[in-house]
């Protein structure tokens, strides 16, 4: 019996180490919407206080209640926030889901949920703030480039790739070449 307990303890330590070293947050809620498992990255991404995990069990309702108190759901009632969170949990138990949400301070989380056999769901939480900011900056740079190219109507600008396919063609090229 002692060997079995030691083996279980070691397995739990390994699992805890794996979970806490994931680059994303992770939660597992059971079919009754109670938190069964989470890692420290999830608590960090949501800035959960240490005492959040003491007292009453952590549930979808408890998480939604805290998010509502922080005004992270906007100007909706607590009842609406709880119902929306419960519905998302019910949906996550039925089929995989993907969504993003912005948190205070500019943090953008990508969340992916998948149902578990026997009920419940697992969700990963990834900070995609830098990727989203980079995408906005790239779109702005491309728009600026396009504006500069289009404004240069007195010069022909054509750029090709290695296979000699045209990749950039400005308004000046259109006017001069008649395209």
JSON list of C-alpha atoms in Angstrom, two decimals:
[
{"chain": "A", "resi": 1, "resn": "UNK", "atom": "CA", "xyz": [0.00, 0.00, 0.00]},
{"chain": "A", "resi": 2, "resn": "UNK", "atom": "CA", "xyz": [2.82, 2.41, 0.85]},
{"chain": "A", "resi": 3, "resn": "UNK", "atom": "CA", "xyz": [4.48, 1.77, -2.52]},
{"chain": "A", "resi": 4, "resn": "UNK", "atom": "CA", "xyz": [1.21, 2.58, -4.27]},
{"chain": "A", "resi": 5, "resn": "UNK", "atom": "CA", "xyz": [0.82, 5.81, -2.28]},
{"chain": "A", "resi": 6, "resn": "UNK", "atom": "CA", "xyz": [4.43, 6.80, -3.08]},
{"chain": "A", "resi": 7, "resn": "UNK", "atom": "CA", "xyz": [3.84, 6.09, -6.75]},
{"chain": "A", "resi": 8, "resn": "UNK", "atom": "CA", "xyz": [0.65, 8.17, -6.75]},
{"chain": "A", "resi": 9, "resn": "UNK", "atom": "CA", "xyz": [2.41, 11.02, -4.97]},
{"chain": "A", "resi": 10, "resn": "UNK", "atom": "CA", "xyz": [5.24, 11.00, -7.54]},
{"chain": "A", "resi": 11, "resn": "UNK", "atom": "CA", "xyz": [2.74, 10.93, -10.42]},
{"chain": "A", "resi": 12, "resn": "UNK", "atom": "CA", "xyz": [0.89, 13.90, -8.90]},
{"chain": "A", "resi": 13, "resn": "UNK", "atom": "CA", "xyz": [4.15, 15.81, -8.52]},
{"chain": "A", "resi": 14, "resn": "UNK", "atom": "CA", "xyz": [5.04, 15.13, -12.15]},
{"chain": "A", "resi": 15, "resn": "UNK", "atom": "CA", "xyz": [1.58, 16.19, -13.33]},
{"chain": "A", "resi": 16, "resn": "UNK", "atom": "CA", "xyz": [1.75, 19.38, -11.24]},
{"chain": "A", "resi": 17, "resn": "UNK", "atom": "CA", "xyz": [5.17, 20.17, -12.67]},
{"chain": "A", "resi": 18, "resn": "UNK", "atom": "CA", "xyz": [3.96, 19.61, -16.24]},
{"chain": "A", "resi": 19, "resn": "UNK", "atom": "CA", "xyz": [0.88, 21.78, -15.72]},
{"chain": "A", "resi": 20, "resn": "UNK", "atom": "CA", "xyz": [2.81, 24.62, -14.12]},
{"chain": "A", "resi": 21, "resn": "UNK", "atom": "CA", "xyz": [5.39, 24.62, -16.91]},
{"chain": "A", "resi": 22, "resn": "UNK", "atom": "CA", "xyz": [2.90, 24.90, -19.74]},
{"chain": "A", "resi": 23, "resn": "UNK", "atom": "CA", "xyz": [3.21, 28.21, -21.60]},
{"chain": "A", "resi": 24, "resn": "UNK", "atom": "CA", "xyz": [-0.58, 28.66, -21.42]},
{"chain": "A", "resi": 25, "resn": "UNK", "atom": "CA", "xyz": [-3.19, 28.68, -18.71]},
{"chain": "A", "resi": 26, "resn": "UNK", "atom": "CA", "xyz": [-5.25, 25.52, -18.31]},
{"chain": "A", "resi": 27, "resn": "UNK", "atom": "CA", "xyz": [-8.47, 24.66, -16.52]},
{"chain": "A", "resi": 28, "resn": "UNK", "atom": "CA", "xyz": [-10.59, 21.55, -16.28]},
{"chain": "A", "resi": 29, "resn": "UNK", "atom": "CA", "xyz": [-14.19, 21.91, -15.13]},
{"chain": "A", "resi": 30, "resn": "UNK", "atom": "CA", "xyz": [-16.38, 18.89, -14.43]},
{"chain": "A", "resi": 31, "resn": "UNK", "atom": "CA", "xyz": [-19.96, 18.37, -15.61]},
{"chain": "A", "resi": 32, "resn": "UNK", "atom": "CA", "xyz": [-21.25, 20.24, -12.54]},
{"chain": "A", "resi": 33, "resn": "UNK", "atom": "CA", "xyz": [-19.15, 23.26, -13.58]},
{"chain": "A", "resi": 34, "resn": "UNK", "atom": "CA", "xyz": [-16.73, 22.86, -10.68]},
{"chain": "A", "resi": 35, "resn": "UNK", "atom": "CA", "xyz": [-13.01, 23.51, -11.17]},
{"chain": "A", "resi": 36, "resn": "UNK", "atom": "CA", "xyz": [-11.17, 20.21, -10.89]},
{"chain": "A", "resi": 37, "resn": "UNK", "atom": "CA", "xyz": [-7.74, 21.25, -12.13]},
{"chain": "A", "resi": 38, "resn": "UNK", "atom": "CA", "xyz": [-5.88, 24.42, -13.04]},
{"chain": "A", "resi": 39, "resn": "UNK", "atom": "CA", "xyz": [-2.34, 25.61, -13.43]},
{"chain": "A", "resi": 40, "resn": "UNK", "atom": "CA", "xyz": [-0.58, 28.66, -12.06]},
{"chain": "A", "resi": 41, "resn": "UNK", "atom": "CA", "xyz": [-0.43, 30.34, -15.48]},
{"chain": "A", "resi": 42, "resn": "UNK", "atom": "CA", "xyz": [-4.26, 30.54, -15.55]},
{"chain": "A", "resi": 43, "resn": "UNK", "atom": "CA", "xyz": [-4.30, 32.16, -12.13]},
{"chain": "A", "resi": 44, "resn": "UNK", "atom": "CA", "xyz": [-1.61, 34.59, -13.29]},
{"chain": "A", "resi": 45, "resn": "UNK", "atom": "CA", "xyz": [-3.39, 35.50, -16.55]},
{"chain": "A", "resi": 46, "resn": "UNK", "atom": "CA", "xyz": [-6.58, 36.24, -14.61]},
{"chain": "A", "resi": 47, "resn": "UNK", "atom": "CA", "xyz": [-4.73, 37.92, -11.74]},
{"chain": "A", "resi": 48, "resn": "UNK", "atom": "CA", "xyz": [-6.56, 35.70, -9.28]},
{"chain": "A", "resi": 49, "resn": "UNK", "atom": "CA", "xyz": [-5.86, 36.46, -5.63]},
{"chain": "A", "resi": 50, "resn": "UNK", "atom": "CA", "xyz": [-4.40, 33.62, -3.54]},
{"chain": "A", "resi": 51, "resn": "UNK", "atom": "CA", "xyz": [-7.52, 33.48, -1.37]},
{"chain": "A", "resi": 52, "resn": "UNK", "atom": "CA", "xyz": [-9.67, 32.85, -4.46]},
{"chain": "A", "resi": 53, "resn": "UNK", "atom": "CA", "xyz": [-8.92, 29.14, -4.07]},
{"chain": "A", "resi": 54, "resn": "UNK", "atom": "CA", "xyz": [-9.81, 28.98, -0.38]},
{"chain": "A", "resi": 55, "resn": "UNK", "atom": "CA", "xyz": [-13.27, 28.66, 1.08]},
{"chain": "A", "resi": 56, "resn": "UNK", "atom": "CA", "xyz": [-16.05, 27.63, -1.27]},
{"chain": "A", "resi": 57, "resn": "UNK", "atom": "CA", "xyz": [-15.08, 25.43, -4.23]},
{"chain": "A", "resi": 58, "resn": "UNK", "atom": "CA", "xyz": [-14.17, 27.26, -7.41]},
{"chain": "A", "resi": 59, "resn": "UNK", "atom": "CA", "xyz": [-16.97, 27.06, -9.95]},
{"chain": "A", "resi": 60, "resn": "UNK", "atom": "CA", "xyz": [-17.89, 28.70, -13.24]},
{"chain": "A", "resi": 61, "resn": "UNK", "atom": "CA", "xyz": [-20.19, 30.94, -11.17]},
{"chain": "A", "resi": 62, "resn": "UNK", "atom": "CA", "xyz": [-17.38, 31.99, -8.81]},
{"chain": "A", "resi": 63, "resn": "UNK", "atom": "CA", "xyz": [-15.08, 32.89, -11.71]},
{"chain": "A", "resi": 64, "resn": "UNK", "atom": "CA", "xyz": [-17.86, 34.77, -13.51]},
{"chain": "A", "resi": 65, "resn": "UNK", "atom": "CA", "xyz": [-18.77, 36.57, -10.28]},
{"chain": "A", "resi": 66, "resn": "UNK", "atom": "CA", "xyz": [-15.21, 37.82, -9.86]},
{"chain": "A", "resi": 67, "resn": "UNK", "atom": "CA", "xyz": [-14.99, 38.89, -13.50]},
{"chain": "A", "resi": 68, "resn": "UNK", "atom": "CA", "xyz": [-18.31, 40.74, -13.15]},
{"chain": "A", "resi": 69, "resn": "UNK", "atom": "CA", "xyz": [-17.12, 42.47, -9.96]},
{"chain": "A", "resi": 70, "resn": "UNK", "atom": "CA", "xyz": [-14.05, 43.63, -11.89]},
{"chain": "A", "resi": 71, "resn": "UNK", "atom": "CA", "xyz": [-16.35, 44.95, -14.65]},
{"chain": "A", "resi": 72, "resn": "UNK", "atom": "CA", "xyz": [-14.69, 42.68, -17.23]},
{"chain": "A", "resi": 73, "resn": "UNK", "atom": "CA", "xyz": [-18.03, 41.83, -18.82]},
{"chain": "A", "resi": 74, "resn": "UNK", "atom": "CA", "xyz": [-19.02, 45.43, -19.36]},
{"chain": "A", "resi": 75, "resn": "UNK", "atom": "CA", "xyz": [-22.22, 46.97, -18.13]},
{"chain": "A", "resi": 76, "resn": "UNK", "atom": "CA", "xyz": [-24.36, 43.87, -17.59]},
{"chain": "A", "resi": 77, "resn": "UNK", "atom": "CA", "xyz": [-26.01, 42.59, -14.45]},
{"chain": "A", "resi": 78, "resn": "UNK", "atom": "CA", "xyz": [-24.44, 39.88, -12.35]},
{"chain": "A", "resi": 79, "resn": "UNK", "atom": "CA", "xyz": [-27.32, 37.54, -13.28]},
{"chain": "A", "resi": 80, "resn": "UNK", "atom": "CA", "xyz": [-26.59, 38.14, -16.98]},
{"chain": "A", "resi": 81, "resn": "UNK", "atom": "CA", "xyz": [-22.87, 37.53, -16.43]},
{"chain": "A", "resi": 82, "resn": "UNK", "atom": "CA", "xyz": [-23.52, 34.28, -14.59]},
{"chain": "A", "resi": 83, "resn": "UNK", "atom": "CA", "xyz": [-25.98, 33.04, -17.21]},
{"chain": "A", "resi": 84, "resn": "UNK", "atom": "CA", "xyz": [-23.58, 33.90, -20.05]},
{"chain": "A", "resi": 85, "resn": "UNK", "atom": "CA", "xyz": [-20.75, 32.02, -18.30]},
{"chain": "A", "resi": 86, "resn": "UNK", "atom": "CA", "xyz": [-22.97, 29.01, -17.62]},
{"chain": "A", "resi": 87, "resn": "UNK", "atom": "CA", "xyz": [-24.11, 28.95, -21.25]},
{"chain": "A", "resi": 88, "resn": "UNK", "atom": "CA", "xyz": [-20.52, 29.08, -22.48]},
{"chain": "A", "resi": 89, "resn": "UNK", "atom": "CA", "xyz": [-19.69, 26.19, -20.13]},
{"chain": "A", "resi": 90, "resn": "UNK", "atom": "CA", "xyz": [-22.67, 24.17, -21.39]},
{"chain": "A", "resi": 91, "resn": "UNK", "atom": "CA", "xyz": [-21.60, 24.86, -24.96]},
{"chain": "A", "resi": 92, "resn": "UNK", "atom": "CA", "xyz": [-18.01, 23.82, -24.16]},
{"chain": "A", "resi": 93, "resn": "UNK", "atom": "CA", "xyz": [-19.31, 20.48, -22.87]},
{"chain": "A", "resi": 94, "resn": "UNK", "atom": "CA", "xyz": [-20.93, 19.85, -26.27]},
{"chain": "A", "resi": 95, "resn": "UNK", "atom": "CA", "xyz": [-18.34, 20.87, -28.85]},
{"chain": "A", "resi": 96, "resn": "UNK", "atom": "CA", "xyz": [-14.93, 22.55, -29.15]},
{"chain": "A", "resi": 97, "resn": "UNK", "atom": "CA", "xyz": [-14.99, 26.33, -28.93]},
{"chain": "A", "resi": 98, "resn": "UNK", "atom": "CA", "xyz": [-12.59, 29.15, -29.70]},
{"chain": "A", "resi": 99, "resn": "UNK", "atom": "CA", "xyz": [-12.89, 32.78, -28.64]},
{"chain": "A", "resi": 100, "resn": "UNK", "atom": "CA", "xyz": [-10.83, 35.77, -27.61]},
{"chain": "A", "resi": 101, "resn": "UNK", "atom": "CA", "xyz": [-11.38, 38.37, -24.97]},
{"chain": "A", "resi": 102, "resn": "UNK", "atom": "CA", "xyz": [-9.60, 41.53, -24.00]},
{"chain": "A", "resi": 103, "resn": "UNK", "atom": "CA", "xyz": [-8.77, 42.02, -20.37]},
{"chain": "A", "resi": 104, "resn": "UNK", "atom": "CA", "xyz": [-7.88, 45.22, -18.54]},
{"chain": "A", "resi": 105, "resn": "UNK", "atom": "CA", "xyz": [-4.39, 46.48, -19.27]},
{"chain": "A", "resi": 106, "resn": "UNK", "atom": "CA", "xyz": [-4.46, 45.35, -22.91]},
{"chain": "A", "resi": 107, "resn": "UNK", "atom": "CA", "xyz": [-4.10, 41.63, -22.31]},
{"chain": "A", "resi": 108, "resn": "UNK", "atom": "CA", "xyz": [-5.76, 39.64, -25.10]},
{"chain": "A", "resi": 109, "resn": "UNK", "atom": "CA", "xyz": [-6.50, 36.00, -24.34]},
{"chain": "A", "resi": 110, "resn": "UNK", "atom": "CA", "xyz": [-7.18, 33.28, -26.87]},
{"chain": "A", "resi": 111, "resn": "UNK", "atom": "CA", "xyz": [-9.26, 30.54, -25.30]},
{"chain": "A", "resi": 112, "resn": "UNK", "atom": "CA", "xyz": [-9.92, 27.07, -26.65]},
{"chain": "A", "resi": 113, "resn": "UNK", "atom": "CA", "xyz": [-12.32, 24.68, -24.95]},
{"chain": "A", "resi": 114, "resn": "UNK", "atom": "CA", "xyz": [-13.03, 21.05, -25.69]},
{"chain": "A", "resi": 115, "resn": "UNK", "atom": "CA", "xyz": [-15.53, 18.66, -24.11]},
{"chain": "A", "resi": 116, "resn": "UNK", "atom": "CA", "xyz": [-14.33, 15.77, -21.98]},
{"chain": "A", "resi": 117, "resn": "UNK", "atom": "CA", "xyz": [-15.69, 12.24, -22.10]},
{"chain": "A", "resi": 118, "resn": "UNK", "atom": "CA", "xyz": [-18.16, 11.78, -19.28]},
{"chain": "A", "resi": 119, "resn": "UNK", "atom": "CA", "xyz": [-18.87, 15.51, -18.96]},
{"chain": "A", "resi": 120, "resn": "UNK", "atom": "CA", "xyz": [-16.97, 18.64, -18.28]},
{"chain": "A", "resi": 121, "resn": "UNK", "atom": "CA", "xyz": [-14.49, 20.51, -20.44]},
{"chain": "A", "resi": 122, "resn": "UNK", "atom": "CA", "xyz": [-10.88, 21.58, -20.64]},
{"chain": "A", "resi": 123, "resn": "UNK", "atom": "CA", "xyz": [-9.82, 25.09, -21.66]},
{"chain": "A", "resi": 124, "resn": "UNK", "atom": "CA", "xyz": [-6.46, 26.58, -22.57]},
{"chain": "A", "resi": 125, "resn": "UNK", "atom": "CA", "xyz": [-5.74, 30.30, -22.19]},
{"chain": "A", "resi": 126, "resn": "UNK", "atom": "CA", "xyz": [-2.98, 31.84, -24.32]},
{"chain": "A", "resi": 127, "resn": "UNK", "atom": "CA", "xyz": [-1.76, 35.43, -24.19]},
{"chain": "A", "resi": 128, "resn": "UNK", "atom": "CA", "xyz": [-1.90, 36.59, -27.83]},
{"chain": "A", "resi": 129, "resn": "UNK", "atom": "CA", "xyz": [-1.53, 40.31, -27.06]},
{"chain": "A", "resi": 130, "resn": "UNK", "atom": "CA", "xyz": [1.78, 40.74, -28.90]},
{"chain": "A", "resi": 131, "resn": "UNK", "atom": "CA", "xyz": [0.58, 38.82, -31.98]},
{"chain": "A", "resi": 132, "resn": "UNK", "atom": "CA", "xyz": [-2.59, 40.95, -32.21]},
{"chain": "A", "resi": 133, "resn": "UNK", "atom": "CA", "xyz": [-0.62, 44.19, -31.74]},
{"chain": "A", "resi": 134, "resn": "UNK", "atom": "CA", "xyz": [1.89, 43.07, -34.41]},
{"chain": "A", "resi": 135, "resn": "UNK", "atom": "CA", "xyz": [-0.97, 42.26, -36.80]},
{"chain": "A", "resi": 136, "resn": "UNK", "atom": "CA", "xyz": [-2.44, 45.75, -36.30]},
{"chain": "A", "resi": 137, "resn": "UNK", "atom": "CA", "xyz": [0.99, 47.35, -36.86]},
{"chain": "A", "resi": 138, "resn": "UNK", "atom": "CA", "xyz": [1.53, 45.28, -40.01]},
{"chain": "A", "resi": 139, "resn": "UNK", "atom": "CA", "xyz": [-1.88, 46.25, -41.39]},
{"chain": "A", "resi": 140, "resn": "UNK", "atom": "CA", "xyz": [-1.10, 49.91, -40.70]},
{"chain": "A", "resi": 141, "resn": "UNK", "atom": "CA", "xyz": [2.30, 49.64, -42.41]},
{"chain": "A", "resi": 142, "resn": "UNK", "atom": "CA", "xyz": [0.75, 47.95, -45.44]},
{"chain": "A", "resi": 143, "resn": "UNK", "atom": "CA", "xyz": [-1.95, 50.63, -45.66]},
{"chain": "A", "resi": 144, "resn": "UNK", "atom": "CA", "xyz": [0.74, 53.32, -45.51]},
{"chain": "A", "resi": 145, "resn": "UNK", "atom": "CA", "xyz": [2.78, 51.57, -48.21]},
{"chain": "A", "resi": 146, "resn": "UNK", "atom": "CA", "xyz": [-0.31, 51.26, -50.42]},
{"chain": "A", "resi": 147, "resn": "UNK", "atom": "CA", "xyz": [-1.10, 54.97, -49.91]},
{"chain": "A", "resi": 148, "resn": "UNK", "atom": "CA", "xyz": [2.47, 55.98, -50.83]},
{"chain": "A", "resi": 149, "resn": "UNK", "atom": "CA", "xyz": [2.46, 53.75, -53.91]},
{"chain": "A", "resi": 150, "resn": "UNK", "atom": "CA", "xyz": [-0.90, 55.05, -55.04]},
{"chain": "A", "resi": 151, "resn": "UNK", "atom": "CA", "xyz": [0.16, 58.66, -54.49]},
{"chain": "A", "resi": 152, "resn": "UNK", "atom": "CA", "xyz": [3.21, 58.13, -56.71]},
{"chain": "A", "resi": 153, "resn": "UNK", "atom": "CA", "xyz": [1.19, 58.37, -59.92]},
{"chain": "A", "resi": 154, "resn": "UNK", "atom": "CA", "xyz": [3.98, 60.05, -61.94]},
{"chain": "A", "resi": 155, "resn": "UNK", "atom": "CA", "xyz": [6.36, 57.10, -61.55]},
{"chain": "A", "resi": 156, "resn": "UNK", "atom": "CA", "xyz": [6.01, 53.50, -62.50]},
{"chain": "A", "resi": 157, "resn": "UNK", "atom": "CA", "xyz": [6.58, 51.08, -59.61]},
{"chain": "A", "resi": 158, "resn": "UNK", "atom": "CA", "xyz": [6.43, 47.35, -60.28]},
{"chain": "A", "resi": 159, "resn": "UNK", "atom": "CA", "xyz": [7.94, 44.71, -58.04]},
{"chain": "A", "resi": 160, "resn": "UNK", "atom": "CA", "xyz": [8.24, 41.03, -58.92]},
{"chain": "A", "resi": 161, "resn": "UNK", "atom": "CA", "xyz": [9.16, 37.93, -57.00]},
{"chain": "A", "resi": 162, "resn": "UNK", "atom": "CA", "xyz": [11.86, 35.41, -57.98]},
{"chain": "A", "resi": 163, "resn": "UNK", "atom": "CA", "xyz": [9.49, 33.70, -60.39]},
{"chain": "A", "resi": 164, "resn": "UNK", "atom": "CA", "xyz": [8.94, 37.08, -62.07]},
{"chain": "A", "resi": 165, "resn": "UNK", "atom": "CA", "xyz": [5.33, 37.31, -60.89]},
{"chain": "A", "resi": 166, "resn": "UNK", "atom": "CA", "xyz": [4.19, 40.87, -60.26]},
{"chain": "A", "resi": 167, "resn": "UNK", "atom": "CA", "xyz": [3.68, 41.46, -56.53]},
{"chain": "A", "resi": 168, "resn": "UNK", "atom": "CA", "xyz": [3.43, 45.26, -56.38]},
{"chain": "A", "resi": 169, "resn": "UNK", "atom": "CA", "xyz": [1.91, 47.46, -59.06]},
{"chain": "A", "resi": 170, "resn": "UNK", "atom": "CA", "xyz": [1.15, 51.12, -58.33]},
{"chain": "A", "resi": 171, "resn": "UNK", "atom": "CA", "xyz": [-1.29, 53.61, -59.83]},
{"chain": "A", "resi": 172, "resn": "UNK", "atom": "CA", "xyz": [1.53, 55.20, -61.87]},
{"chain": "A", "resi": 173, "resn": "UNK", "atom": "CA", "xyz": [2.21, 51.84, -63.53]},
{"chain": "A", "resi": 174, "resn": "UNK", "atom": "CA", "xyz": [-1.48, 51.49, -64.34]},
{"chain": "A", "resi": 175, "resn": "UNK", "atom": "CA", "xyz": [-1.58, 54.94, -65.96]},
{"chain": "A", "resi": 176, "resn": "UNK", "atom": "CA", "xyz": [1.67, 54.55, -67.90]},
{"chain": "A", "resi": 177, "resn": "UNK", "atom": "CA", "xyz": [1.08, 51.00, -69.10]},
{"chain": "A", "resi": 178, "resn": "UNK", "atom": "CA", "xyz": [-2.64, 51.39, -69.68]},
{"chain": "A", "resi": 179, "resn": "UNK", "atom": "CA", "xyz": [-3.82, 48.65, -67.34]}
]
